[in-house]
Tab-separated table of N, CA and C in Angstrom:
chain	number	residue	atom	x	y	z
A	1326	UNK	N	2.272	-21.931	10.067
A	1326	UNK	CA	1.298	-20.974	10.142
A	1326	UNK	C	1.543	-20.533	8.701
A	1327	UNK	N	0.640	-19.913	7.630
A	1327	UNK	CA	0.660	-18.955	6.522
A	1327	UNK	C	0.560	-17.712	7.225
A	1328	UNK	N	1.804	-16.920	6.434
A	1328	UNK	CA	1.526	-15.689	7.416
A	1328	UNK	C	0.611	-14.711	6.348
A	1329	UNK	N	-0.342	-13.350	7.168
A	1329	UNK	CA	-1.391	-13.107	6.252
A	1329	UNK	C	-0.061	-12.423	5.301
A	1330	UNK	N	-1.408	-11.694	3.991
A	1330	UNK	CA	-0.704	-10.626	3.111
A	1330	UNK	C	-1.250	-9.442	3.220
A	1331	UNK	N	-0.176	-8.672	3.235
A	1331	UNK	CA	-0.781	-7.317	3.573
A	1331	UNK	C	-0.621	-6.454	2.248
A	1332	UNK	N	-1.392	-5.753	1.733
A	1332	UNK	CA	-1.195	-4.742	0.503
A	1332	UNK	C	-1.157	-3.430	1.357
A	1333	UNK	N	-0.347	-2.344	0.757
A	1333	UNK	CA	-0.211	-1.216	1.124
A	1333	UNK	C	-0.412	-0.523	-0.274
A	1334	UNK	N	-1.496	0.189	-0.266
A	1334	UNK	CA	-1.757	1.094	-1.554
A	1334	UNK	C	-1.573	2.339	-2.011
A	1335	UNK	N	-0.137	2.758	-2.412
A	1335	UNK	CA	0.233	4.446	-2.293
A	1335	UNK	C	1.432	4.133	-1.340
A	1336	UNK	N	2.701	4.345	-2.221
A	1336	UNK	CA	4.033	4.312	-1.548
A	1336	UNK	C	4.450	5.444	-1.470
A	1337	UNK	N	3.863	6.456	-0.915
A	1337	UNK	CA	4.195	8.114	-0.614
A	1337	UNK	C	4.771	7.880	1.331
A	1338	UNK	N	4.868	8.635	1.698
A	1338	UNK	CA	5.564	8.702	2.774
A	1338	UNK	C	4.602	8.383	4.233
A	1339	UNK	N	3.250	8.082	3.918
A	1339	UNK	CA	2.094	7.372	4.763
A	1339	UNK	C	2.390	5.881	4.556
A	1340	UNK	N	2.122	5.707	3.174
A	1340	UNK	CA	2.318	4.341	3.201
A	1340	UNK	C	3.701	2.961	2.997
A	1341	UNK	N	4.585	4.148	2.809
A	1341	UNK	CA	6.272	3.397	2.788
A	1341	UNK	C	6.279	3.118	4.699
A	1342	UNK	N	5.926	4.246	5.299
A	1342	UNK	CA	5.834	4.019	6.871
A	1342	UNK	C	5.063	3.141	7.406
A	1343	UNK	N	3.730	3.141	6.712
A	1343	UNK	CA	2.856	1.956	7.367
A	1343	UNK	C	3.642	0.297	6.801
A	1344	UNK	N	4.118	0.571	5.428
A	1344	UNK	CA	4.591	-0.684	5.248
A	1344	UNK	C	5.950	-1.272	6.150
A	1345	UNK	N	7.038	-0.005	6.270
A	1345	UNK	CA	7.825	-0.343	7.330
A	1345	UNK	C	7.598	-0.630	8.674
A	1346	UNK	N	6.478	-0.543	9.215
A	1346	UNK	CA	5.534	-1.051	10.679
A	1346	UNK	C	5.294	-2.134	10.468
A	1347	UNK	N	4.597	-2.481	9.744
A	1347	UNK	CA	3.789	-3.626	9.342
A	1347	UNK	C	5.180	-4.889	9.442
A	1348	UNK	N	6.019	-4.419	8.505
A	1348	UNK	CA	7.065	-5.178	8.123
A	1348	UNK	C	8.029	-5.724	9.721
A	1349	UNK	N	7.948	-4.639	10.352
A	1349	UNK	CA	8.987	-4.517	11.215
A	1349	UNK	C	8.864	-5.484	12.567
A	1350	UNK	N	7.453	-5.235	12.455
A	1350	UNK	CA	6.176	-5.684	13.722
A	1350	UNK	C	5.962	-7.521	12.930
A	1351	UNK	N	6.536	-7.774	11.786
A	1351	UNK	CA	6.038	-9.105	11.598
A	1351	UNK	C	4.376	-9.562	11.348
A	1352	UNK	N	3.868	-8.633	11.025
A	1352	UNK	CA	2.213	-8.931	10.833
A	1352	UNK	C	1.767	-9.351	9.535
A	1353	UNK	N	3.196	-9.264	8.594
A	1353	UNK	CA	2.466	-10.497	7.660
A	1353	UNK	C	3.357	-10.001	6.752
A	1354	UNK	N	3.465	-10.264	5.183
A	1354	UNK	CA	3.992	-10.429	3.960
A	1354	UNK	C	3.650	-9.132	3.691
A	1355	UNK	N	4.451	-8.028	3.127
A	1355	UNK	CA	3.840	-6.773	2.450
A	1355	UNK	C	4.102	-6.795	1.388
A	1356	UNK	N	3.092	-5.774	0.416
A	1356	UNK	CA	3.184	-5.590	-0.965
A	1356	UNK	C	2.890	-4.226	-0.900
A	1357	UNK	N	3.476	-3.355	-1.297
A	1357	UNK	CA	3.827	-2.251	-1.494
A	1357	UNK	C	3.051	-1.772	-2.955
A	1358	UNK	N	2.063	-1.326	-3.127
A	1358	UNK	CA	1.657	-0.907	-4.678
A	1358	UNK	C	1.302	0.487	-4.826
A	1359	UNK	N	1.747	1.290	-6.244
A	1359	UNK	CA	1.894	2.257	-6.737
A	1359	UNK	C	1.528	2.559	-7.971
A	1360	UNK	N	1.400	3.989	-8.674
A	1360	UNK	CA	1.521	4.449	-9.768
A	1360	UNK	C	2.767	4.551	-10.540
A	1361	UNK	N	3.651	4.756	-9.421
A	1361	UNK	CA	4.399	5.660	-10.303
A	1361	UNK	C	5.273	4.507	-10.572
A	1362	UNK	N	6.334	4.144	-11.688
A	1362	UNK	CA	7.130	3.327	-11.760
A	1362	UNK	C	8.192	3.079	-10.738
A	1363	UNK	N	8.736	2.516	-10.811
A	1363	UNK	CA	10.171	2.569	-9.568
A	1363	UNK	C	9.938	2.480	-8.242
A	1364	UNK	N	8.831	3.551	-7.872
A	1364	UNK	CA	8.712	3.952	-6.654
A	1364	UNK	C	8.567	2.901	-5.651
A	1365	UNK	N	7.615	1.749	-5.869
A	1365	UNK	CA	7.127	0.976	-5.129
A	1365	UNK	C	8.321	-0.227	-5.075
A	1366	UNK	N	8.672	-0.507	-5.564
A	1366	UNK	CA	10.121	-1.443	-6.035
A	1366	UNK	C	11.594	-0.839	-5.041
A	1367	UNK	N	11.508	0.545	-5.286
A	1367	UNK	CA	13.061	1.090	-4.742
A	1367	UNK	C	12.626	0.747	-2.856
A	1368	UNK	N	11.457	1.420	-2.552
A	1368	UNK	CA	10.855	1.667	-1.234
A	1368	UNK	C	10.910	-0.214	-0.640
A	1369	UNK	N	10.717	-1.178	-1.501
A	1369	UNK	CA	10.505	-2.180	-1.007
A	1369	UNK	C	11.389	-3.026	-0.749
A	1370	UNK	N	12.403	-2.509	-1.777
A	1370	UNK	CA	13.581	-3.240	-1.915
A	1370	UNK	C	14.444	-1.930	-0.154
A	1371	UNK	N	14.516	-1.244	-0.425
A	1371	UNK	CA	15.308	-0.842	1.132
A	1371	UNK	C	14.184	-1.283	2.286
A	1372	UNK	N	13.016	-1.835	2.261
A	1372	UNK	CA	12.768	-2.103	3.468
A	1372	UNK	C	12.963	-3.559	3.650
A	1373	UNK	N	13.646	-4.647	2.220
A	1373	UNK	CA	14.299	-5.720	2.574
A	1373	UNK	C	15.185	-5.709	2.810
A	1374	UNK	N	16.113	-4.328	2.839
A	1374	UNK	CA	17.503	-4.784	3.171
A	1374	UNK	C	18.106	-4.272	4.543
A	1375	UNK	N	16.649	-3.465	5.256
A	1375	UNK	CA	16.619	-2.921	6.408
A	1375	UNK	C	16.366	-4.044	7.221
A	1376	UNK	N	16.028	-5.179	6.844
A	1376	UNK	CA	15.209	-6.468	7.429
A	1376	UNK	C	16.333	-6.981	8.807
A	1377	UNK	N	17.185	-7.421	8.174
A	1377	UNK	CA	18.643	-8.240	8.937
A	1377	UNK	C	19.046	-7.040	10.135
A	1378	UNK	N	19.083	-5.698	9.645
A	1378	UNK	CA	19.806	-4.904	10.686
A	1378	UNK	C	18.835	-4.472	11.654
A	1379	UNK	N	17.685	-4.095	10.858
A	1379	UNK	CA	16.377	-4.219	12.288
A	1379	UNK	C	15.585	-5.547	12.786
A	1380	UNK	N	16.108	-7.011	12.632
A	1380	UNK	CA	15.755	-7.742	13.149
A	1380	UNK	C	14.255	-8.124	12.740
A	1381	UNK	N	13.964	-8.096	11.218
A	1381	UNK	CA	12.592	-8.558	11.476
A	1381	UNK	C	13.097	-9.475	9.718
A	1382	UNK	N	12.163	-10.488	9.540
A	1382	UNK	CA	12.263	-11.595	8.174
A	1382	UNK	C	10.742	-11.742	7.734
A	1383	UNK	N	10.299	-10.608	6.534
A	1383	UNK	CA	9.223	-10.757	6.182
A	1383	UNK	C	9.364	-10.750	4.732
A	1384	UNK	N	8.546	-11.324	3.480
A	1384	UNK	CA	8.183	-10.804	2.385
A	1384	UNK	C	7.903	-9.885	1.904
A	1385	UNK	N	8.233	-8.892	1.005
A	1385	UNK	CA	8.189	-7.498	1.057
A	1385	UNK	C	8.703	-7.473	-0.551
A	1386	UNK	N	7.399	-7.169	-1.391
A	1386	UNK	CA	7.319	-6.825	-2.916
A	1386	UNK	C	6.457	-5.137	-3.392
A	1387	UNK	N	7.138	-4.825	-4.084
A	1387	UNK	CA	7.029	-3.246	-4.608
A	1387	UNK	C	6.304	-3.887	-6.034
A	1388	UNK	N	5.239	-3.167	-6.180
A	1388	UNK	CA	4.761	-3.491	-7.648
A	1388	UNK	C	3.912	-2.446	-8.195
A	1389	UNK	N	4.190	-2.300	-9.389
A	1389	UNK	CA	2.869	-1.086	-10.283
A	1389	UNK	C	1.548	-2.289	-10.541
A	1390	UNK	N	1.572	-3.419	-10.709
A	1390	UNK	CA	0.738	-4.486	-11.109
A	1390	UNK	C	-0.322	-4.580	-10.140
A	1391	UNK	N	-1.520	-4.364	-10.189
A	1391	UNK	CA	-2.425	-5.238	-8.946
A	1391	UNK	C	-2.443	-6.690	-9.240
A	1392	UNK	N	-1.974	-7.263	-9.818
A	1392	UNK	CA	-2.237	-8.656	-10.232
A	1392	UNK	C	-1.439	-9.272	-8.475
A	1393	UNK	N	-0.363	-8.428	-8.541
A	1393	UNK	CA	0.621	-9.153	-7.152
A	1393	UNK	C	0.082	-8.967	-6.021
A	1394	UNK	N	-1.272	-8.051	-5.823
A	1394	UNK	CA	-1.975	-7.814	-4.543
A	1394	UNK	C	-3.143	-9.407	-4.195
A	1395	UNK	N	-3.309	-10.142	-5.591
A	1395	UNK	CA	-3.902	-11.062	-5.531
A	1395	UNK	C	-4.341	-11.945	-4.126
A	1396	UNK	N	-5.623	-11.775	-3.614
A	1396	UNK	CA	-5.456	-12.806	-2.165
A	1396	UNK	C	-4.791	-12.087	-1.110
A	1397	UNK	N	-5.015	-11.045	-1.105
A	1397	UNK	CA	-4.895	-10.387	0.030
A	1397	UNK	C	-5.512	-10.572	1.098
A	1398	UNK	N	-4.886	-10.483	2.475
A	1398	UNK	CA	-6.010	-10.728	3.669
A	1398	UNK	C	-6.681	-9.210	4.292
A	1399	UNK	N	-5.567	-7.972	3.790
A	1399	UNK	CA	-6.208	-6.886	4.300
A	1399	UNK	C	-5.081	-6.087	3.444
A	1400	UNK	N	-5.743	-4.788	2.963
A	1400	UNK	CA	-5.458	-3.975	1.828
A	1400	UNK	C	-5.700	-2.131	2.366
A	1401	UNK	N	-4.733	-1.763	2.622
A	1401	UNK	CA	-4.554	-0.354	3.329
A	1401	UNK	C	-4.381	0.499	2.130
A	1402	UNK	N	-5.055	1.359	2.032
A	1402	UNK	CA	-5.515	2.396	1.091
A	1402	UNK	C	-4.999	3.801	1.922
A	1403	UNK	N	-3.984	4.086	0.784
A	1403	UNK	CA	-3.357	5.722	1.286
A	1403	UNK	C	-2.900	6.204	0.178
A	1404	UNK	N	-3.399	5.785	-0.638
A	1404	UNK	CA	-3.607	6.966	-2.020
A	1404	UNK	C	-3.669	8.302	-1.744
A	1405	UNK	N	-3.905	8.925	-2.354
A	1405	UNK	CA	-4.202	10.329	-2.422
A	1405	UNK	C	-3.354	11.197	-2.872
A	1406	UNK	N	-3.887	12.431	-3.764
A	1406	UNK	CA	-3.028	13.679	-3.506
A	1406	UNK	C	-3.185	14.909	-2.479
A	1407	UNK	N	-2.514	15.540	-2.008
A	1407	UNK	CA	-2.464	16.332	-1.054
A	1407	UNK	C	-3.604	17.275	-1.595
A	1408	UNK	N	-3.558	18.120	-0.911
A	1408	UNK	CA	-4.279	19.540	-0.964
A	1408	UNK	C	-3.499	20.528	-1.498
A	1409	UNK	N	-3.462	21.020	-2.590
A	1409	UNK	CA	-2.315	21.881	-3.549
A	1409	UNK	C	-3.324	23.546	-2.890
A	1410	UNK	N	-1.878	24.720	-3.025
A	1410	UNK	CA	-2.452	25.736	-3.149
A	1410	UNK	C	-3.664	26.451	-3.809
A	1411	UNK	N	-4.469	27.470	-3.166
A	1411	UNK	CA	-5.804	27.166	-4.350
A	1411	UNK	C	-7.002	26.174	-4.235
A	1412	UNK	N	-6.525	25.109	-3.918
A	1412	UNK	CA	-7.345	23.845	-4.078
A	1412	UNK	C	-9.029	24.120	-2.953
A	1413	UNK	N	-9.931	24.153	-3.353
A	1413	UNK	CA	-10.975	23.917	-2.417
A	1413	UNK	C	-10.830	22.766	-1.891
A	1414	UNK	N	-11.345	22.543	-0.891
A	1414	UNK	CA	-11.434	21.150	-0.185
A	1414	UNK	C	-12.744	19.948	-0.973
A	1415	UNK	N	-13.287	20.550	-1.658
A	1415	UNK	CA	-14.602	20.144	-2.069
A	1415	UNK	C	-13.524	19.296	-3.919
A	1416	UNK	N	-12.725	20.191	-3.779
A	1416	UNK	CA	-12.427	19.734	-5.614
A	1416	UNK	C	-10.854	18.521	-4.917
A	1417	UNK	N	-10.713	18.790	-3.966
A	1417	UNK	CA	-9.508	17.272	-3.144
A	1417	UNK	C	-10.603	16.269	-3.058
A	1418	UNK	N	-11.873	16.371	-2.712
A	1418	UNK	CA	-12.569	15.394	-2.315
A	1418	UNK	C	-13.210	14.541	-3.311
A	1419	UNK	N	-13.272	15.109	-4.510
A	1419	UNK	CA	-13.713	14.920	-5.659
A	1419	UNK	C	-12.643	14.114	-6.492
A	1420	UNK	N	-11.211	14.402	-6.383
A	1420	UNK	CA	-10.226	13.733	-7.045
A	1420	UNK	C	-10.043	12.595	-6.406
A	1421	UNK	N	-9.510	12.610	-4.567
A	1421	UNK	CA	-9.470	11.589	-3.870
A	1421	UNK	C	-10.400	10.401	-3.650
A	1422	UNK	N	-11.768	10.906	-3.579
A	1422	UNK	CA	-12.799	10.056	-4.143
A	1422	UNK	C	-12.405	9.037	-5.282
A	1423	UNK	N	-12.151	9.660	-6.207
A	1423	UNK	CA	-11.910	8.753	-7.638
A	1423	UNK	C	-11.013	8.235	-7.789
A	1424	UNK	N	-10.175	8.411	-7.013
A	1424	UNK	CA	-8.763	7.544	-6.808
A	1424	UNK	C	-9.264	6.209	-5.851
A	1425	UNK	N	-9.875	6.285	-4.692
A	1425	UNK	CA	-10.272	5.544	-3.800
A	1425	UNK	C	-11.532	4.343	-4.648
A	1426	UNK	N	-11.930	5.047	-5.477
A	1426	UNK	CA	-13.125	4.064	-6.474
A	1426	UNK	C	-12.281	3.214	-7.520
A	1427	UNK	N	-11.385	3.540	-7.917
A	1427	UNK	CA	-10.337	2.659	-8.758
A	1427	UNK	C	-9.584	2.020	-7.918
A	1428	UNK	N	-9.075	2.232	-6.767
A	1428	UNK	CA	-8.380	1.250	-6.017
A	1428	UNK	C	-9.364	-0.002	-5.867
A	1429	UNK	N	-10.495	0.548	-5.035
A	1429	UNK	CA	-11.668	-0.510	-4.789
A	1429	UNK	C	-12.140	-1.337	-5.523
A	1430	UNK	N	-11.359	-1.054	-6.845
A	1430	UNK	CA	-12.326	-2.396	-7.973
A	1430	UNK	C	-11.369	-2.986	-7.958
A	1431	UNK	N	-9.889	-2.733	-8.103
A	1431	UNK	CA	-8.583	-3.462	-8.159
A	1431	UNK	C	-9.048	-4.219	-6.882
A	1432	UNK	N	-9.287	-3.996	-5.958
A	1432	UNK	CA	-9.407	-4.619	-4.835
A	1432	UNK	C	-10.276	-6.053	-4.906
A	1433	UNK	N	-11.595	-5.527	-5.543
A	1433	UNK	CA	-12.918	-6.350	-5.047
A	1433	UNK	C	-12.524	-7.325	-6.188
A	1434	UNK	N	-11.535	-6.758	-7.424
A	1434	UNK	CA	-11.271	-7.867	-8.526
A	1434	UNK	C	-10.285	-9.123	-7.844
A	1435	UNK	N	-9.086	-8.590	-7.201
A	1435	UNK	CA	-8.138	-9.469	-6.927
A	1435	UNK	C	-8.397	-9.982	-5.546
A	1436	UNK	N	-8.516	-9.334	-4.481
A	1436	UNK	CA	-8.710	-9.710	-3.096
A	1436	UNK	C	-10.301	-9.547	-2.770
A	1437	UNK	N	-11.360	-9.715	-3.133
A	1437	UNK	CA	-12.220	-9.976	-2.589
A	1437	UNK	C	-13.236	-10.042	-1.220
A	1438	UNK	N	-12.265	-10.664	-0.321
A	1438	UNK	CA	-12.733	-11.091	0.899
A	1438	UNK	C	-11.944	-9.944	1.460
A	1439	UNK	N	-11.147	-9.160	1.190
A	1439	UNK	CA	-9.981	-8.901	2.202
A	1439	UNK	C	-10.643	-7.364	3.039
A	1440	UNK	N	-10.234	-7.476	3.928
A	1440	UNK	CA	-10.280	-6.464	4.884
A	1440	UNK	C	-9.898	-4.997	4.116
A	1441	UNK	N	-10.497	-4.094	4.049
A	1441	UNK	CA	-10.088	-2.851	3.761
A	1441	UNK	C	-10.237	-1.535	4.581
A	1442	UNK	N	-8.814	-0.851	4.939
A	1442	UNK	CA	-8.689	0.073	5.552
A	1442	UNK	C	-8.419	1.078	4.831
A	1443	UNK	N	-8.930	2.408	5.046
A	1443	UNK	CA	-8.772	3.870	4.066
A	1443	UNK	C	-8.391	4.753	4.880
A	1444	UNK	N	-7.157	4.984	4.511
A	1444	UNK	CA	-6.191	5.769	5.717
A	1444	UNK	C	-6.537	7.329	5.099
A	1445	UNK	N	-6.722	8.836	5.148
A	1445	UNK	CA	-7.173	9.616	4.750
A	1445	UNK	C	-6.665	10.641	5.616
């Protein structure tokens, strides 16, 4: 049986934790995406290397290219910026809405049939 492909967009604390949980439960193969060069690749490598110790075996890749997410069954969006001192909630909403809009455009391009989950 084909294992589902699950993409996590955003390789920060929330995204990396979600990727670890998905991998450790072997819910599917994991693609970790982030705009920061090297971050998703490094976190994916850490997860892959923990697999034999923690007892899971699934494919985990990290990338900065949305093409790696093609044909994902599920996409979890954890990308966004935290609220900074002095920043209004309205300002935060505008910035994060733009980020989610850009991400969903890429999801629609590469995985139009996927289930989309937004973690905010």
